[in-house]
């Protein structure tokens, strides 16, 4: 969690903002994001490999581009655990490095 929060500050905060609120129509929110909380695999894929094209987050359409951030699998797991357990999000099944390693593009 602690390392995840550092990774978040370094790599994610510039777009998704300090409280995960995002920027309407440009950067989707992570706080209370139905996408993040319900699409676990897709979210890991997004962080690991990048994400572009149309997605719907909390009923709002986004058609942006997030590039791959070059994180190692354990860093992806740490940041996932941070964002899925912050700002009102709760995730009882922690993401592990092994789980991230198995997810392909
Ligand atoms: C340069 C800006 C930028 C940075 C940096 C960035 N993102 Fe994103 N992120 C986006 C955009 C834009 C989308 C939506 C892409 C689309 O429309 O297909 C997105 C989508 C997402 C999603 C899926 C949608 C949602 O809101 O639940 C997750 C999860 C996510 N980002 C997590 C992260 C994490 C974790 C980091 C840091 C490791 C990060 N992002 C860094 C711009 C960024």
CSV table of N, CA and C in Angstrom, one decimal, residues 28-105:
chain,number,residue,atom,x,y,z
A,28,UNK,N,-10.5,9.7,-16.7
A,28,UNK,CA,-11.6,9.1,-15.9
A,28,UNK,C,-11.2,9.0,-14.4
A,29,UNK,N,-12.2,9.0,-13.5
A,29,UNK,CA,-11.9,8.9,-12.1
A,29,UNK,C,-11.5,7.5,-11.7
A,30,UNK,N,-10.8,7.3,-10.7
A,30,UNK,CA,-10.5,6.0,-10.1
A,30,UNK,C,-11.3,5.9,-8.8
A,31,UNK,N,-11.5,7.0,-8.1
A,31,UNK,CA,-12.3,6.9,-6.9
A,31,UNK,C,-13.7,6.5,-7.3
A,32,UNK,N,-14.2,5.5,-6.6
A,32,UNK,CA,-15.6,4.9,-6.9
A,32,UNK,C,-15.8,4.7,-8.4
A,33,UNK,N,-14.8,4.3,-9.1
A,33,UNK,CA,-14.9,3.9,-10.5
A,33,UNK,C,-15.5,2.5,-10.7
A,34,UNK,N,-16.6,2.4,-11.3
A,34,UNK,CA,-17.2,1.1,-11.6
A,34,UNK,C,-16.3,0.3,-12.5
A,35,UNK,N,-15.6,0.9,-13.4
A,35,UNK,CA,-14.7,0.2,-14.3
A,35,UNK,C,-13.5,-0.4,-13.5
A,36,UNK,N,-12.9,0.4,-12.7
A,36,UNK,CA,-11.8,-0.2,-11.8
A,36,UNK,C,-12.2,-1.3,-10.9
A,37,UNK,N,-13.4,-1.1,-10.3
A,37,UNK,CA,-13.8,-2.0,-9.2
A,37,UNK,C,-14.4,-3.3,-9.8
A,38,UNK,N,-15.0,-3.2,-11.0
A,38,UNK,CA,-15.7,-4.4,-11.6
A,38,UNK,C,-14.9,-5.0,-12.7
A,39,UNK,N,-14.0,-4.3,-13.3
A,39,UNK,CA,-13.2,-4.9,-14.4
A,39,UNK,C,-11.7,-5.0,-13.9
A,40,UNK,N,-11.5,-5.9,-13.0
A,40,UNK,CA,-10.2,-6.1,-12.4
A,40,UNK,C,-9.2,-6.4,-13.5
A,41,UNK,N,-9.5,-7.3,-14.3
A,41,UNK,CA,-8.5,-7.8,-15.3
A,41,UNK,C,-8.2,-6.6,-16.3
A,42,UNK,N,-9.2,-6.0,-16.8
A,42,UNK,CA,-9.0,-4.9,-17.7
A,42,UNK,C,-8.3,-3.7,-17.1
A,43,UNK,N,-8.5,-3.5,-15.8
A,43,UNK,CA,-7.8,-2.4,-15.2
A,43,UNK,C,-6.3,-2.7,-15.0
A,44,UNK,N,-6.0,-4.0,-14.7
A,44,UNK,CA,-4.6,-4.4,-14.6
A,44,UNK,C,-3.9,-4.3,-16.0
A,45,UNK,N,-4.7,-4.7,-17.0
A,45,UNK,CA,-4.2,-4.6,-18.4
A,45,UNK,C,-3.9,-3.2,-18.7
A,46,UNK,N,-4.8,-2.3,-18.3
A,46,UNK,CA,-4.6,-0.9,-18.6
A,46,UNK,C,-3.3,-0.3,-18.0
A,47,UNK,N,-3.1,-0.7,-16.8
A,47,UNK,CA,-1.9,-0.2,-16.1
A,47,UNK,C,-0.6,-0.8,-16.6
A,48,UNK,N,-0.7,-2.1,-17.0
A,48,UNK,CA,0.4,-2.8,-17.5
A,48,UNK,C,0.8,-2.5,-18.9
A,49,UNK,N,-0.2,-2.4,-19.7
A,49,UNK,CA,0.0,-2.2,-21.2
A,49,UNK,C,-0.5,-0.9,-21.8
A,50,UNK,N,-1.2,-0.2,-21.0
A,50,UNK,CA,-1.8,1.1,-21.6
A,50,UNK,C,-3.2,0.8,-22.0
A,51,UNK,N,-4.0,1.9,-22.3
A,51,UNK,CA,-5.4,1.7,-22.7
A,51,UNK,C,-5.7,2.8,-23.6
A,52,UNK,N,-6.4,2.5,-24.7
A,52,UNK,CA,-7.0,3.5,-25.5
A,52,UNK,C,-8.3,3.1,-26.2
A,53,UNK,N,-9.0,4.1,-26.6
A,53,UNK,CA,-10.3,3.8,-27.2
A,53,UNK,C,-11.4,4.0,-26.2
A,54,UNK,N,-12.6,3.7,-26.6
A,54,UNK,CA,-13.8,4.1,-25.9
A,54,UNK,C,-14.0,3.2,-24.6
A,55,UNK,N,-14.2,3.8,-23.5
A,55,UNK,CA,-14.6,3.1,-22.3
A,55,UNK,C,-15.7,3.9,-21.6
A,56,UNK,N,-16.4,3.2,-20.8
A,56,UNK,CA,-17.5,3.9,-20.0
A,56,UNK,C,-17.1,3.8,-18.5
A,57,UNK,N,-17.0,4.9,-17.9
A,57,UNK,CA,-16.7,4.9,-16.4
A,57,UNK,C,-17.8,5.7,-15.7
A,58,UNK,N,-18.5,5.0,-14.8
A,58,UNK,CA,-19.6,5.6,-14.1
A,58,UNK,C,-20.6,6.4,-15.0
A,59,UNK,N,-20.9,5.7,-16.2
A,59,UNK,CA,-21.9,6.2,-17.1
A,59,UNK,C,-21.3,7.3,-18.0
A,60,UNK,N,-20.1,7.7,-17.9
A,60,UNK,CA,-19.5,8.8,-18.7
A,60,UNK,C,-18.5,8.1,-19.7
A,61,UNK,N,-18.7,8.5,-20.9
A,61,UNK,CA,-17.8,8.0,-22.0
A,61,UNK,C,-16.4,8.7,-22.0
A,62,UNK,N,-15.4,7.9,-22.1
A,62,UNK,CA,-14.0,8.4,-22.3
A,62,UNK,C,-13.4,7.8,-23.5
A,63,UNK,N,-12.8,8.6,-24.3
A,63,UNK,CA,-12.1,8.0,-25.5
A,63,UNK,C,-10.7,8.7,-25.6
A,64,UNK,N,-9.9,8.3,-24.6
A,64,UNK,CA,-8.6,8.9,-24.5
A,64,UNK,C,-7.5,7.8,-24.7
A,65,UNK,N,-6.4,8.1,-24.2
A,65,UNK,CA,-5.2,7.3,-24.4
A,65,UNK,C,-4.3,7.4,-23.2
A,66,UNK,N,-4.1,6.3,-22.6
A,66,UNK,CA,-3.2,6.2,-21.5
A,66,UNK,C,-2.1,5.3,-21.9
A,67,UNK,N,-0.9,5.8,-21.9
A,67,UNK,CA,0.2,5.0,-22.4
A,67,UNK,C,0.7,4.0,-21.3
A,68,UNK,N,1.4,3.0,-21.8
A,68,UNK,CA,1.9,2.0,-20.8
A,68,UNK,C,2.9,2.8,-20.0
A,69,UNK,N,3.0,2.5,-18.7
A,69,UNK,CA,3.8,3.3,-17.8
A,69,UNK,C,5.1,2.6,-17.5
A,70,UNK,N,5.4,1.5,-18.0
A,70,UNK,CA,6.7,0.8,-17.8
A,70,UNK,C,6.9,0.3,-16.4
A,71,UNK,N,5.8,0.0,-15.7
A,71,UNK,CA,6.0,-0.6,-14.3
A,71,UNK,C,6.2,-2.1,-14.4
A,72,UNK,N,7.0,-2.5,-13.4
A,72,UNK,CA,7.2,-4.0,-13.2
A,72,UNK,C,5.9,-4.6,-12.6
A,73,UNK,N,5.7,-5.9,-12.7
A,73,UNK,CA,4.5,-6.6,-12.3
A,73,UNK,C,4.2,-6.3,-10.8
A,74,UNK,N,5.3,-6.3,-10.0
A,74,UNK,CA,5.0,-6.1,-8.5
A,74,UNK,C,4.6,-4.6,-8.3
A,75,UNK,N,5.0,-3.7,-9.1
A,75,UNK,CA,4.6,-2.3,-9.0
A,75,UNK,C,3.2,-2.1,-9.4
A,76,UNK,N,2.8,-2.8,-10.5
A,76,UNK,CA,1.4,-2.8,-10.9
A,76,UNK,C,0.5,-3.3,-9.8
A,77,UNK,N,0.9,-4.4,-9.2
A,77,UNK,CA,0.1,-5.0,-8.1
A,77,UNK,C,0.0,-4.0,-6.9
A,78,UNK,N,1.1,-3.3,-6.6
A,78,UNK,CA,1.1,-2.4,-5.5
A,78,UNK,C,0.2,-1.2,-5.8
A,79,UNK,N,0.3,-0.7,-7.0
A,79,UNK,CA,-0.5,0.5,-7.3
A,79,UNK,C,-2.0,0.1,-7.4
A,80,UNK,N,-2.3,-1.1,-7.9
A,80,UNK,CA,-3.7,-1.6,-8.0
A,80,UNK,C,-4.2,-1.7,-6.5
A,81,UNK,N,-3.4,-2.2,-5.6
A,81,UNK,CA,-3.9,-2.3,-4.2
A,81,UNK,C,-4.1,-1.0,-3.6
A,82,UNK,N,-3.3,0.0,-4.0
A,82,UNK,CA,-3.5,1.3,-3.4
A,82,UNK,C,-4.8,1.9,-4.0
A,83,UNK,N,-4.9,1.9,-5.3
A,83,UNK,CA,-6.1,2.6,-5.9
A,83,UNK,C,-7.4,1.9,-5.6
A,84,UNK,N,-7.4,0.6,-5.4
A,84,UNK,CA,-8.7,-0.1,-5.1
A,84,UNK,C,-9.0,-0.1,-3.6
A,85,UNK,N,-8.1,0.5,-2.8
A,85,UNK,CA,-8.4,0.6,-1.4
A,85,UNK,C,-8.2,2.1,-0.9
A,86,UNK,N,-8.5,3.0,-1.8
A,86,UNK,CA,-8.4,4.4,-1.4
A,86,UNK,C,-9.6,5.1,-1.9
A,87,UNK,N,-9.8,6.3,-1.3
A,87,UNK,CA,-10.9,7.3,-1.7
A,87,UNK,C,-12.3,6.6,-1.7
A,88,UNK,N,-12.5,5.8,-0.7
A,88,UNK,CA,-13.8,5.1,-0.6
A,88,UNK,C,-13.9,3.8,-1.4
A,89,UNK,N,-12.9,3.4,-2.1
A,89,UNK,CA,-12.8,2.1,-2.7
A,89,UNK,C,-12.4,1.0,-1.7
A,90,UNK,N,-13.0,-0.1,-1.9
A,90,UNK,CA,-12.6,-1.2,-1.0
A,90,UNK,C,-12.5,-2.5,-1.8
A,91,UNK,N,-11.4,-3.2,-1.6
A,91,UNK,CA,-11.2,-4.4,-2.4
A,91,UNK,C,-10.7,-5.5,-1.4
A,92,UNK,N,-11.4,-6.5,-1.2
A,92,UNK,CA,-11.0,-7.5,-0.2
A,92,UNK,C,-10.1,-8.6,-0.8
A,93,UNK,N,-10.0,-8.6,-2.1
A,93,UNK,CA,-9.1,-9.6,-2.7
A,93,UNK,C,-7.9,-8.9,-3.3
A,94,UNK,N,-6.8,-8.9,-2.6
A,94,UNK,CA,-5.6,-8.2,-2.9
A,94,UNK,C,-5.0,-8.7,-4.3
A,95,UNK,N,-4.4,-7.8,-5.0
A,95,UNK,CA,-3.8,-8.2,-6.3
A,95,UNK,C,-2.4,-8.6,-6.0
A,96,UNK,N,-1.9,-9.7,-6.6
A,96,UNK,CA,-0.6,-10.1,-6.3
A,96,UNK,C,0.3,-10.0,-7.6
A,97,UNK,N,1.6,-10.1,-7.4
A,97,UNK,CA,2.5,-10.0,-8.5
A,97,UNK,C,2.2,-11.1,-9.5
A,98,UNK,N,1.9,-12.3,-9.0
A,98,UNK,CA,1.6,-13.5,-9.8
A,98,UNK,C,0.4,-13.3,-10.7
A,99,UNK,N,-0.6,-12.6,-10.1
A,99,UNK,CA,-1.8,-12.4,-10.9
A,99,UNK,C,-1.5,-11.4,-12.0
A,100,UNK,N,-0.7,-10.4,-11.7
A,100,UNK,CA,-0.4,-9.4,-12.8
A,100,UNK,C,0.5,-10.1,-13.9
A,101,UNK,N,1.4,-11.0,-13.5
A,101,UNK,CA,2.3,-11.7,-14.4
A,101,UNK,C,1.5,-12.5,-15.4
A,102,UNK,N,0.3,-13.0,-15.0
A,102,UNK,CA,-0.5,-13.9,-15.9
A,102,UNK,C,-1.3,-13.1,-16.9
A,103,UNK,N,-1.5,-11.8,-16.6
A,103,UNK,CA,-2.4,-11.1,-17.5
A,103,UNK,C,-1.7,-10.6,-18.8
A,104,UNK,N,-2.2,-11.1,-19.9
A,104,UNK,CA,-1.6,-10.7,-21.2
A,104,UNK,C,-2.4,-9.6,-21.9
A,105,UNK,N,-1.8,-9.1,-22.9
A,105,UNK,CA,-2.3,-7.9,-23.6
A,105,UNK,C,-3.7,-8.2,-24.2
